[in-house]
Short mmCIF file of C-alpha atoms in Angstrom, two decimals:
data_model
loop_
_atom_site.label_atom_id
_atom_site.label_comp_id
_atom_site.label_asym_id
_atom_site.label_seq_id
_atom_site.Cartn_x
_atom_site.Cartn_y
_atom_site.Cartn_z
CA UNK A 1 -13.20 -69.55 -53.82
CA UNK A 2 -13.13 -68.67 -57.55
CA UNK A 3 -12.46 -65.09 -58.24
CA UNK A 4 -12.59 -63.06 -61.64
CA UNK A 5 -9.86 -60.23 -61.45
CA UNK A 6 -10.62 -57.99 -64.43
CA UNK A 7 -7.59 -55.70 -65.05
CA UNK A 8 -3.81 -57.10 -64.97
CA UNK A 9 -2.49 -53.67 -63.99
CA UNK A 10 -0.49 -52.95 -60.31
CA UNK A 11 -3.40 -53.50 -58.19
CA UNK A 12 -5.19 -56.31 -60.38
CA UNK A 13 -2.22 -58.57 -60.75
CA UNK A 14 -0.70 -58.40 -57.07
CA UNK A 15 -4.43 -58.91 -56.19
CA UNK A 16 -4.70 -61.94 -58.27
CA UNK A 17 -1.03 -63.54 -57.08
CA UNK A 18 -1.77 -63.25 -53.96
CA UNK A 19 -5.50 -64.47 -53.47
CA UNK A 20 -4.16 -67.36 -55.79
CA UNK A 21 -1.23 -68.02 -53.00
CA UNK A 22 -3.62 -68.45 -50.05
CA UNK A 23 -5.80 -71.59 -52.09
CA UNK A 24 -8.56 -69.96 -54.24
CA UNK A 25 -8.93 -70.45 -58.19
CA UNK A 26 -8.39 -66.60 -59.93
CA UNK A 27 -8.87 -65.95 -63.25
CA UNK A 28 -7.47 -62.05 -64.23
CA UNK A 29 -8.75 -60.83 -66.92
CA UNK A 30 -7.72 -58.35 -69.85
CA UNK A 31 -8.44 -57.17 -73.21
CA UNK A 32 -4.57 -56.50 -73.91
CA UNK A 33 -3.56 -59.89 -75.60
CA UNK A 34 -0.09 -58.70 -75.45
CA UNK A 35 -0.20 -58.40 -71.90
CA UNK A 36 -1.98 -61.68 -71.42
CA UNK A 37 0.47 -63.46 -73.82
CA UNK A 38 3.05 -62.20 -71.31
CA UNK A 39 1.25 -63.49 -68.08
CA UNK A 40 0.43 -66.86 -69.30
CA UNK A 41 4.36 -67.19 -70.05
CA UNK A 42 5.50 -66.29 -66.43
CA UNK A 43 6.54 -62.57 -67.37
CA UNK A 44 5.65 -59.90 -64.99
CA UNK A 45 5.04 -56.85 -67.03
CA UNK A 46 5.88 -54.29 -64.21
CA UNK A 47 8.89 -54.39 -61.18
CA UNK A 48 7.17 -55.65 -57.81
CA UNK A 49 9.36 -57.49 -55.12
CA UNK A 50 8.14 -61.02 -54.83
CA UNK A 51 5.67 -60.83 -57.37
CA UNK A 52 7.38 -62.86 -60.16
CA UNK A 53 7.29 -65.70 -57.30
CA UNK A 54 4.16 -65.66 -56.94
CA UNK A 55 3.01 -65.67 -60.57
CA UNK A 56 5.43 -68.72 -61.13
CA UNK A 57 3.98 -70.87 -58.20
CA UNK A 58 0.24 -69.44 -59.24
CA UNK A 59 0.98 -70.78 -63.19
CA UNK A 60 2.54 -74.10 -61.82
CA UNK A 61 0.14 -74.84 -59.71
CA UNK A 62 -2.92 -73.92 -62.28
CA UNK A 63 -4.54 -71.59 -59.40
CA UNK A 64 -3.62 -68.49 -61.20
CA UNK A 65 -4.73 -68.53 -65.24
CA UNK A 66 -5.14 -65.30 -67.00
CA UNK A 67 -7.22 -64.39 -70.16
CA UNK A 68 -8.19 -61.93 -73.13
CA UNK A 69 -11.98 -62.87 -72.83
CA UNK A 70 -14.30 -60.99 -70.56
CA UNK A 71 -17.07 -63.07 -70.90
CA UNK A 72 -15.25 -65.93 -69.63
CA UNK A 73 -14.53 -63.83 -66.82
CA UNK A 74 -18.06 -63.15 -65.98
CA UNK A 75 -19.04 -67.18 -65.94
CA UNK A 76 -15.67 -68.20 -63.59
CA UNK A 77 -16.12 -66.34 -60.44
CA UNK A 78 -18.92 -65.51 -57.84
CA UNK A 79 -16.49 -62.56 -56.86
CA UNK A 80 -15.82 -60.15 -59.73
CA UNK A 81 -13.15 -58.07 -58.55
CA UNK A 82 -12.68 -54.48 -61.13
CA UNK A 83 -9.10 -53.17 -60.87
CA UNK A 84 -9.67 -51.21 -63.87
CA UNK A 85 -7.73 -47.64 -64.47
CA UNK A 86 -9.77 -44.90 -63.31
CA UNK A 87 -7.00 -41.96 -64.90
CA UNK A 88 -7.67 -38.41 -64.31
CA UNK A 89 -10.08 -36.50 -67.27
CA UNK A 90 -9.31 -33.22 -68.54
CA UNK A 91 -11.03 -31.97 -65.57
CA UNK A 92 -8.79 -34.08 -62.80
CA UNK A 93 -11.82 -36.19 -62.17
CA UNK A 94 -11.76 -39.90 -62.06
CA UNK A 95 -12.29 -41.03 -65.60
CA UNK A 96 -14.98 -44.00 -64.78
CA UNK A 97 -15.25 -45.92 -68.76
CA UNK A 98 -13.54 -48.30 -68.23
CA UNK A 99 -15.35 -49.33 -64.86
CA UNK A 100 -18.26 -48.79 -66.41
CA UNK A 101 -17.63 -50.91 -69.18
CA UNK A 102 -16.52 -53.93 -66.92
CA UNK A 103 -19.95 -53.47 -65.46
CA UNK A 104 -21.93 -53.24 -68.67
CA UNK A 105 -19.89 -56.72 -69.46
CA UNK A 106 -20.84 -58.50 -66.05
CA UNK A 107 -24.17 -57.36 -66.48
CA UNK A 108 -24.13 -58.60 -70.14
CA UNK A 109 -23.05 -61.96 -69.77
CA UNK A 110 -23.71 -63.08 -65.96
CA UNK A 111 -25.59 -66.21 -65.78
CA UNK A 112 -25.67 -66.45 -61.95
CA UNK A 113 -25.44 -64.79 -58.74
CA UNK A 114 -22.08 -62.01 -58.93
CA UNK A 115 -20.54 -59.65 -56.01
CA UNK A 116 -18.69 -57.11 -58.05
CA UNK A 117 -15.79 -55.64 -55.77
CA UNK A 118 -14.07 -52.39 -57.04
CA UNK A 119 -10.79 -52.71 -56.02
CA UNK A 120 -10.02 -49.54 -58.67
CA UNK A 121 -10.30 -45.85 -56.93
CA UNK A 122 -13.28 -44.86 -57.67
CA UNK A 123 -15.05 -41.31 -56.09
CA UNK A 124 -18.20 -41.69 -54.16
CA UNK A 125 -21.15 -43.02 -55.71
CA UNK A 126 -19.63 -45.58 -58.51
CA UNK A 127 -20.96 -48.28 -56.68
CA UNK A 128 -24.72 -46.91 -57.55
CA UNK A 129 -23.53 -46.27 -61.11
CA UNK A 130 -22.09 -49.30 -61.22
CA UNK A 131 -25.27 -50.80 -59.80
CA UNK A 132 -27.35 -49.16 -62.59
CA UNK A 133 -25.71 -50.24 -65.34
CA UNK A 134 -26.17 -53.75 -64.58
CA UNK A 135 -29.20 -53.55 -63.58
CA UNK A 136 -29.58 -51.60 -67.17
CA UNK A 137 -27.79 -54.50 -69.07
CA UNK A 138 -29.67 -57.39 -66.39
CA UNK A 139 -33.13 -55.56 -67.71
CA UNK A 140 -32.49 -55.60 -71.61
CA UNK A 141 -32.01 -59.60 -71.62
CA UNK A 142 -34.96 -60.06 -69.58
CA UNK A 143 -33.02 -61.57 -67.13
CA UNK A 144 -33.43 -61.71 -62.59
CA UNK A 145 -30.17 -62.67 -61.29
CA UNK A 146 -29.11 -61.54 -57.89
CA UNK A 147 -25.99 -59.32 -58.00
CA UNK A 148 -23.96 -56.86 -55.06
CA UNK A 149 -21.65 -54.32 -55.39
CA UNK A 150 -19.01 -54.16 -52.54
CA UNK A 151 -16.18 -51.26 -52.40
CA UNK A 152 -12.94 -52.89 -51.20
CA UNK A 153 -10.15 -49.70 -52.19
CA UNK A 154 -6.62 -51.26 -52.33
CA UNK A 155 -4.06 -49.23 -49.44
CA UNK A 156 -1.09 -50.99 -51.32
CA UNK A 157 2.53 -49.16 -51.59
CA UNK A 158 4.53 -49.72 -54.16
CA UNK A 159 7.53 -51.32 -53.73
CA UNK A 160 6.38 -53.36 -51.37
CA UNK A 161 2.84 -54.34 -52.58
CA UNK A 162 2.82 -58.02 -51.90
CA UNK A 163 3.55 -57.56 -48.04
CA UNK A 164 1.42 -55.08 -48.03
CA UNK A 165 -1.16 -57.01 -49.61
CA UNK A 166 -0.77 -60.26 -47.23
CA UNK A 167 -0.21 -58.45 -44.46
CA UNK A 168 -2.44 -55.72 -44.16
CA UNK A 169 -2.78 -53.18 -41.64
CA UNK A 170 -6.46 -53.16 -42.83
CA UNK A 171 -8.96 -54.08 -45.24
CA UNK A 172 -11.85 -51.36 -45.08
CA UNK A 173 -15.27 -53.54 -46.88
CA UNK A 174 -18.04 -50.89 -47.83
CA UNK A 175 -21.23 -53.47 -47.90
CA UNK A 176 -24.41 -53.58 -46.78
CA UNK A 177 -25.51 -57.24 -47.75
CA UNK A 178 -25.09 -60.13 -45.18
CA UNK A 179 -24.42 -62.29 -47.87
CA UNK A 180 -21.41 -60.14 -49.69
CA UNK A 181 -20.06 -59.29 -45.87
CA UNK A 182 -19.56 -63.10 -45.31
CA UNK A 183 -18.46 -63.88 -48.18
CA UNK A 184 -15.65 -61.32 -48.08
CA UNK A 185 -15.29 -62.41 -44.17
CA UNK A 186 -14.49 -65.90 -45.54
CA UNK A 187 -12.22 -64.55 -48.62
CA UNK A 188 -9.51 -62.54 -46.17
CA UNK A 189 -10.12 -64.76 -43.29
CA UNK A 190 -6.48 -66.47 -44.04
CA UNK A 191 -4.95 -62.63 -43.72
CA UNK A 192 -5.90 -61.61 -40.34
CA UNK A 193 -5.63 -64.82 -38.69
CA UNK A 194 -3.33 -62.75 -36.14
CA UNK A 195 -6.06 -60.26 -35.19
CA UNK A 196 -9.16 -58.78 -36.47
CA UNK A 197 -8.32 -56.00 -39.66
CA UNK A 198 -11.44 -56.12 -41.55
CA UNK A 199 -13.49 -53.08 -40.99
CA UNK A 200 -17.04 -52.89 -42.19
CA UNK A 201 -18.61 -49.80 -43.39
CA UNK A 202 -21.07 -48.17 -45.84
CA UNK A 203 -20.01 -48.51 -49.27
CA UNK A 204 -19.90 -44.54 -49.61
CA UNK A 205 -17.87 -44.65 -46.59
CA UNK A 206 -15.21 -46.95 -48.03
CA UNK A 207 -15.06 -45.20 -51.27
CA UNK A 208 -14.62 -41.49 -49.78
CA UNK A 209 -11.78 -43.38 -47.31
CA UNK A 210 -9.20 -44.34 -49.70
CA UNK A 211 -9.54 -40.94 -51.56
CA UNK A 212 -8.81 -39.37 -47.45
CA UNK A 213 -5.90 -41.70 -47.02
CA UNK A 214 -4.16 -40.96 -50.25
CA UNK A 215 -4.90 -37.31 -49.66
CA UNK A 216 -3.88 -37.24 -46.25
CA UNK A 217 -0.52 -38.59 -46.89
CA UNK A 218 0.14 -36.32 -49.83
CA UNK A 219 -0.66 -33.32 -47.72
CA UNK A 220 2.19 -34.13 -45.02
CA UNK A 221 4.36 -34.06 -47.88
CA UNK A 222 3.64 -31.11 -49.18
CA UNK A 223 3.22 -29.63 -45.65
CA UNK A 224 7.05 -30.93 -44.89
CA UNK A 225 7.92 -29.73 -47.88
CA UNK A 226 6.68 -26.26 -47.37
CA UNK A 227 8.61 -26.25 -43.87
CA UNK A 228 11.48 -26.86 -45.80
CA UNK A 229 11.60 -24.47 -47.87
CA UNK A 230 10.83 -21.97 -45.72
CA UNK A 231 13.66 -23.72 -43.13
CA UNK A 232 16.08 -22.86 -46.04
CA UNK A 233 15.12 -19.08 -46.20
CA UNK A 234 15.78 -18.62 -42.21
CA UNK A 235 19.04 -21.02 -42.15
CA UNK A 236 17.28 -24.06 -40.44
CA UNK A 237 18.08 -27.19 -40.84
CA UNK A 238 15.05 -29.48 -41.69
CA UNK A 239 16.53 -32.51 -40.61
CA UNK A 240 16.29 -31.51 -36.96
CA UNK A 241 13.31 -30.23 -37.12
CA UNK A 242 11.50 -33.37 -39.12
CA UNK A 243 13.52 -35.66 -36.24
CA UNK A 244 11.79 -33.11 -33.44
CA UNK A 245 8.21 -33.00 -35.13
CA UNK A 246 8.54 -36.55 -35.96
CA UNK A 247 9.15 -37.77 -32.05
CA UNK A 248 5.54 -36.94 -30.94
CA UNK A 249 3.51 -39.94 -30.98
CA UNK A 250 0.68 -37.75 -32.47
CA UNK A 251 2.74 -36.48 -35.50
CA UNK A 252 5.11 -39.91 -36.35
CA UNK A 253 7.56 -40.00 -38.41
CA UNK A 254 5.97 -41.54 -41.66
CA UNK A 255 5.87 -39.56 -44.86
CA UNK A 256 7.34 -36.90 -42.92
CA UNK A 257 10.91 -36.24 -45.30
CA UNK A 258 11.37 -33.17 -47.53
CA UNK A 259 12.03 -33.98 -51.41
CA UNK A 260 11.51 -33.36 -54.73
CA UNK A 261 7.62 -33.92 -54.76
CA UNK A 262 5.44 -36.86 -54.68
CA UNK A 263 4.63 -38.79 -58.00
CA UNK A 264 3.17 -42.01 -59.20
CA UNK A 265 0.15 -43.27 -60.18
CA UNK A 266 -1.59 -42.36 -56.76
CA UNK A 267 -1.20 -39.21 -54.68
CA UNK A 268 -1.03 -36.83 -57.69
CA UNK A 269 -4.47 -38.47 -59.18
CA UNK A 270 -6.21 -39.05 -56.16
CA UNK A 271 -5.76 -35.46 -54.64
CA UNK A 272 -6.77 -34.20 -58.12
CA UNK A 273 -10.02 -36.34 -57.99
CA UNK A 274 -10.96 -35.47 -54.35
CA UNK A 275 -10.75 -31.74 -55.32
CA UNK A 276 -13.06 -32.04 -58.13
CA UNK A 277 -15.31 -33.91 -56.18
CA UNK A 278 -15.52 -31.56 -53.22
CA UNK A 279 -15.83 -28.81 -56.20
CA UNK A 280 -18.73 -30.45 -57.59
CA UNK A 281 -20.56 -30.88 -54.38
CA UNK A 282 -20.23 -27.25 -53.04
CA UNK A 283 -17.37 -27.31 -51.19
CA UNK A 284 -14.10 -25.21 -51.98
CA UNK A 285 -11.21 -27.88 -50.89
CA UNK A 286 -8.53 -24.94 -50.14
CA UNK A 287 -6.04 -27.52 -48.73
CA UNK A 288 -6.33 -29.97 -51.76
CA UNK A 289 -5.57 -27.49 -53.80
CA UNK A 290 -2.63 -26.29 -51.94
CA UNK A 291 -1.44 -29.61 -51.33
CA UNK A 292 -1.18 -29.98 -55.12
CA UNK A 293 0.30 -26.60 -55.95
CA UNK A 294 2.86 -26.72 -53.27
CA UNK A 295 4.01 -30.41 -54.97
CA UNK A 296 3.77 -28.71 -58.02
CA UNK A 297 6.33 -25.85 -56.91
CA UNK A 298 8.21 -28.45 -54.98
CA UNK A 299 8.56 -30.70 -58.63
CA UNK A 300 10.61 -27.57 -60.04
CA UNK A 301 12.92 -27.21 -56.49
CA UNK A 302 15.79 -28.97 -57.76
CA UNK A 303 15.81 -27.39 -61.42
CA UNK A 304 15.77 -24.01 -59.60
CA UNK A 305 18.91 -25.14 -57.59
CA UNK A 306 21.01 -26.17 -60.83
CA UNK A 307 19.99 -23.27 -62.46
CA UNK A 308 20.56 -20.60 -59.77
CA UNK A 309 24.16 -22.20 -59.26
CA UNK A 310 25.29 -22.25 -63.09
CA UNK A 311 24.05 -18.62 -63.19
CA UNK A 312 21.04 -19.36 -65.64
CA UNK A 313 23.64 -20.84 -68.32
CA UNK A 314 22.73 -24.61 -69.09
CA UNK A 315 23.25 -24.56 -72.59
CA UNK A 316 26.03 -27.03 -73.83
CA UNK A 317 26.10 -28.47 -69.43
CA UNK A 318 25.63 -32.13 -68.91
CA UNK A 319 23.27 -33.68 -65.54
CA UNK A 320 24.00 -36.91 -64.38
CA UNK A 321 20.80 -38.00 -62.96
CA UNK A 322 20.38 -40.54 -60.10
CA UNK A 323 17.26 -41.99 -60.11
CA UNK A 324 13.95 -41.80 -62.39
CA UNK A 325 11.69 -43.89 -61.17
CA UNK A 326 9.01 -41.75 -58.84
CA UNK A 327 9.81 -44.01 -55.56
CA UNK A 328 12.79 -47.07 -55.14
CA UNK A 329 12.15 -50.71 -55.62
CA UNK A 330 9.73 -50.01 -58.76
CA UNK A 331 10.18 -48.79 -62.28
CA UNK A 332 7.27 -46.89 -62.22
CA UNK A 333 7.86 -43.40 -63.78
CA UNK A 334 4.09 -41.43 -63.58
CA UNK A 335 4.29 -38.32 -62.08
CA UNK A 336 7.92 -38.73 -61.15
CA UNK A 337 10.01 -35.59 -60.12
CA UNK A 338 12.61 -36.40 -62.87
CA UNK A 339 10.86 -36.64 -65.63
CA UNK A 340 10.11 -32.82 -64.40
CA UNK A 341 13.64 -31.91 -63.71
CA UNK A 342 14.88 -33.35 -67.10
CA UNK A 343 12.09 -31.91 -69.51
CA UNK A 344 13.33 -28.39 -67.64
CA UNK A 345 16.96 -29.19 -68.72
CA UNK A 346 16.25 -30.22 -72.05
CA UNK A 347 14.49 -26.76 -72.61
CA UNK A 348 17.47 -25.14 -71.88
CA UNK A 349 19.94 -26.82 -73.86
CA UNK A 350 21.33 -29.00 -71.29
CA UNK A 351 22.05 -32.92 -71.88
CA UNK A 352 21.32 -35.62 -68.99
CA UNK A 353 22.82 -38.87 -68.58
CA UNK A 354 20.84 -40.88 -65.85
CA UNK A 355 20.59 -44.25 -64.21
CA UNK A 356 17.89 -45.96 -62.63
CA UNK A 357 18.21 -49.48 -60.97
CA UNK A 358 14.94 -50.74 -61.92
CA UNK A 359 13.00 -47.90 -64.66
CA UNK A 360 15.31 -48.00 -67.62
CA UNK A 361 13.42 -49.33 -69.80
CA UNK A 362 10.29 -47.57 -68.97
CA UNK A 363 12.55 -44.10 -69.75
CA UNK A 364 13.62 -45.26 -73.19
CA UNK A 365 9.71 -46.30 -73.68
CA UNK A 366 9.17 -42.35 -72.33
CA UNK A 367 11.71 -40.76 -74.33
CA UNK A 368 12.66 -43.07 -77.25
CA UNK A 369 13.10 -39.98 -78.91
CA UNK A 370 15.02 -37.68 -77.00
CA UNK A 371 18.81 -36.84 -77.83
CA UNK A 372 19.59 -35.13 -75.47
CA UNK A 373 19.32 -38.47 -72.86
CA UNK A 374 21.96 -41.12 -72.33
CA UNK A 375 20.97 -43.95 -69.73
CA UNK A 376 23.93 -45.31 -68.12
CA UNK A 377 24.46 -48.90 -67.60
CA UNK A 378 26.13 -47.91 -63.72
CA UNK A 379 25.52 -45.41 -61.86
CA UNK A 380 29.15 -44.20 -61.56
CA UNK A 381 29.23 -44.43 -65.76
CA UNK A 382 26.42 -41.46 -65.56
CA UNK A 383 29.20 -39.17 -64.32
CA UNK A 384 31.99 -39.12 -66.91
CA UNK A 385 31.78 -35.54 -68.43
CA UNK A 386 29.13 -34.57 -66.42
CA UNK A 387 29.21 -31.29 -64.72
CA UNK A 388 26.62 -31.70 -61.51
CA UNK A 389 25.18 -34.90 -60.00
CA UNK A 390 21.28 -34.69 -59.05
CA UNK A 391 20.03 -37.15 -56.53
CA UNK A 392 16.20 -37.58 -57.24
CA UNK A 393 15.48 -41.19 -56.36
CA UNK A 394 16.37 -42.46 -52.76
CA UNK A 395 17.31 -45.82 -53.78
CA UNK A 396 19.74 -47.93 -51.33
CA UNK A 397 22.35 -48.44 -53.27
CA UNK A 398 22.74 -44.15 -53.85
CA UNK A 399 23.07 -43.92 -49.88
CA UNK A 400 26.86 -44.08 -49.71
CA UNK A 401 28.88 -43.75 -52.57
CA UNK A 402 32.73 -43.02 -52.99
CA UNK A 403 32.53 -39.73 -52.96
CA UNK A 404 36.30 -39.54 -54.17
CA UNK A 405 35.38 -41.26 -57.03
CA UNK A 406 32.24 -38.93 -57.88
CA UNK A 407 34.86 -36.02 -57.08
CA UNK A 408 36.97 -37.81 -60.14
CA UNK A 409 34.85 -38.12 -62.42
CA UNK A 410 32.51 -34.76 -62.71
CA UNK A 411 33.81 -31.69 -64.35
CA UNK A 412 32.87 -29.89 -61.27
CA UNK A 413 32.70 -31.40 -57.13
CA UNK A 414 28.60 -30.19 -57.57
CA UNK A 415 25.55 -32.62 -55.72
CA UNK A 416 21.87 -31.65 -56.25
CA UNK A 417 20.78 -34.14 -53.33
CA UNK A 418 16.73 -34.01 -53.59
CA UNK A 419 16.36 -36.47 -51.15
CA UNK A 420 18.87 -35.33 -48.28
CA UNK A 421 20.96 -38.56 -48.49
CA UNK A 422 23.57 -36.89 -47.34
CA UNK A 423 25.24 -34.72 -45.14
CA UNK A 424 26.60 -31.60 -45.83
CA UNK A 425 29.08 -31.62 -43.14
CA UNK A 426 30.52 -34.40 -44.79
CA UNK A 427 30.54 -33.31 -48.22
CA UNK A 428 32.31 -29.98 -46.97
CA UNK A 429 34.74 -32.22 -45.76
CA UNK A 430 35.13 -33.80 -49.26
CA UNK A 431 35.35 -30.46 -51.10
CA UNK A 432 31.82 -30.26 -53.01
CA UNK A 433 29.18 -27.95 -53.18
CA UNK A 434 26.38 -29.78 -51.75
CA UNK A 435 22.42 -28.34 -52.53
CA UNK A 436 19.88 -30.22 -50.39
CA UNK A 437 16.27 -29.95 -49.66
CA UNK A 438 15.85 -27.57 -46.85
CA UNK A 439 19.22 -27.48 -45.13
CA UNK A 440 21.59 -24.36 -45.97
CA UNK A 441 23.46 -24.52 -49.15
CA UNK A 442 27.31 -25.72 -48.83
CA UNK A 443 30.07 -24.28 -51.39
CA UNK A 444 33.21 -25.37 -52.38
#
């Protein structure tokens, strides 16, 4: 098939790899020529496992070609996929321009039949807006060309997008036309040759159901969250509980661990959108909103910790910092508990020096400007002269560390661990004071 991708963001250019890997023709485009110039060179603007594979092999093999010009978007594919941003407004409502405006440009310059497929978030209705703007656009040129407009939401995790992405768990399709349902039959047919994961529904349907899923998963992290900070105030340790909630087949272990919050470019917009949306139709969404206020609360946890144990004093102190981007295996930093924890530390006077295996040059992008930051080239490096370590990234590589060695190096034996990595038995042992998420406090 030929396929226009219009956006090269997260979704739009793991989207456009990976239909190019299974045979079809894809053309992504975007009005950032920087970003294009990029692309067409082989360089993949943002840290995806397997995705700079796939770009090379989609370049080499001339299935994959990326552009600055929209209108040449329109006239390549039948499919017009929009992977547009949709950012929160002032409001926390999706911000819908620039889907709009992809619409207003396939309506401008179509020539033939198009299925436009919003792969971007969108709240429930786009699709009609969508619908009416082309039709607007189709109506000022005097033109009758047939057109769709399908929801297919994205349920991609970052970090490991590609698998996710070729081997889905399921592809929800909101359409109502026999002609757009086999054509996107025929499009995924090569990812569920094992079973059946399509699932048709109405396009309102699909739309509401990736604002659920995202919402649903941020509210068992607040919900865990909550448990453990309550777990804390009675002497329980979370751990236990999370491994005895987590063991009934109706509760599961998935996004079921205490932390420092949830971040990215996902949970905290989506949940914000959904509210809005219920607001807007009538309905007060209490749990939304508690969802996001407990994250909220949760994002300050850790800066609460350091200050509570250095007696309110952080003037003149130095944070090492493990860990800025908002999950591991990307360098994405939106929404990301540390850029919380350090802004707090910064107010009072405190300096940070951090590492990050794969966002370090999205924090000196974020904070070109700041003074009181030094990023580290190794982890270990981030502790000389520093007087506390916080954990706020669970990458692999922080999971078991010399712990002698940390003990050498920091002024004081002190481990803010915002992602329970590890146990406080053992750090005890090792003569630190260990603060964890949950789990009673341990002092040296």
């Amino acid at each position: 098939m030929k396929i226009t991708v219009h956006g090269s963001g997260y979704v739009g250019l793991v989207s456009a790899a990976c239909f190019a890997s299974m045979g079809n023709e894809v053309l992504c485009v975007d009005v950032d020529h920087a970003r294009v110039a990029r692309l067409k060179r082989g360089e993949v603007p943002i840290v995806e496992p397997g995705l700079d594979d796939l770009l090379a092999e989609g370049l080499q093999s001339g299935r994959l070609q990326f552009t600055d010009q929209p209108a040449a978007g329109v006239q390549f594919g039948l499919l017009q996929f929009v992977a547009v941003g949709t950012p929160p407004d002032e409001d926390g409502s999706a911000d819908l321009r620039h889907v709009l405006q992809v619409a207003q440009t396939i309506g401008g310059h179509m020539q033939s039949e198009k299925i436009v497929v919003h792969k971007s978030t969108v709240p429930v209705g786009t699709a009609d807006q969508v619908r009416a703007v082309m039709a607007a656009e189709l109506h000022k040129r005097g033109k009758a060309l047939p057109f769709d407009v399908v929801s297919n939401p994205e349920f991609l995790k970052e970090g490991s997008a590609v698998e996710d992405f070729n081997h889905p768990d399921r592809i929800v399709v909101g359409a109502e036309s026999a002609r757009s349902i086999e054509v996107m039959r025929t499009l995924y047919a090569p990812f569920t040759r094992n079973h059946e994961r399509l699932m048709l529904m109405a396009v309102r349907d699909a739309e509401f159901t990736k604002y659920a899923a995202n919402s649903m998963l941020a509210a068992r992290i607040s919900m865990m969250n909550e448990f453990a900070d309550i777990a804390e105030r009675l002497g329980v340790d979370i751990e236990q509980v999370r491994k005895g909630i987590g063991s009934d087949a109706r509760i599961g272990y998935a996004f079921l661990y205490p932390g420092a919050g949830y971040g990215g470019s996902c949970f905290p917009k989506d949940v914000s959108a959904l509210t809005r949306t219920a607001i807007k139709a009538g309905h007060p969404p209490l749990l939304l909103q508690a969802v996001e206020e407990v994250n909220r609360r949760q994002k300050q946890m850790l800066f609460g910790k350091i200050q509570a144990h250095f007696g309110g004093k952080l003037q003149g102190l130095t944070l090492a910092l493990w860990g800025l981007a908002f999950k591991p295996n990307t360098d994405d930093m939106r929404e990301a508990p540390s850029r919380v924890l350090m802004e707090a530390l910064w107010k009072e006077g405190a300096q940070v020096r951090a590492y990050d295996p794969a966002a370090m040059a999205e924090a000196r992008r974020l904070y070109a400007k700041q003074p009181l930051l030094s990023l580290c080239q190794t982890p270990m490096e981030c502790l000389d002269g520093a007087d506390a370590l916080a954990v706020v990234t669970e990458w692999p590589q922080f999971r078991s560390p010399d712990f002698e060695d940390i003990k050498r190096r920091l002024k004081r034996p002190v481990i803010f661990d915002g992602r329970n990595l590890y146990s406080p038995q053992q750090l005890r042992a090792a003569g630190f004071s260990h603060y964890s998420v949950g789990r009673p406090a341990v002092t040296a």
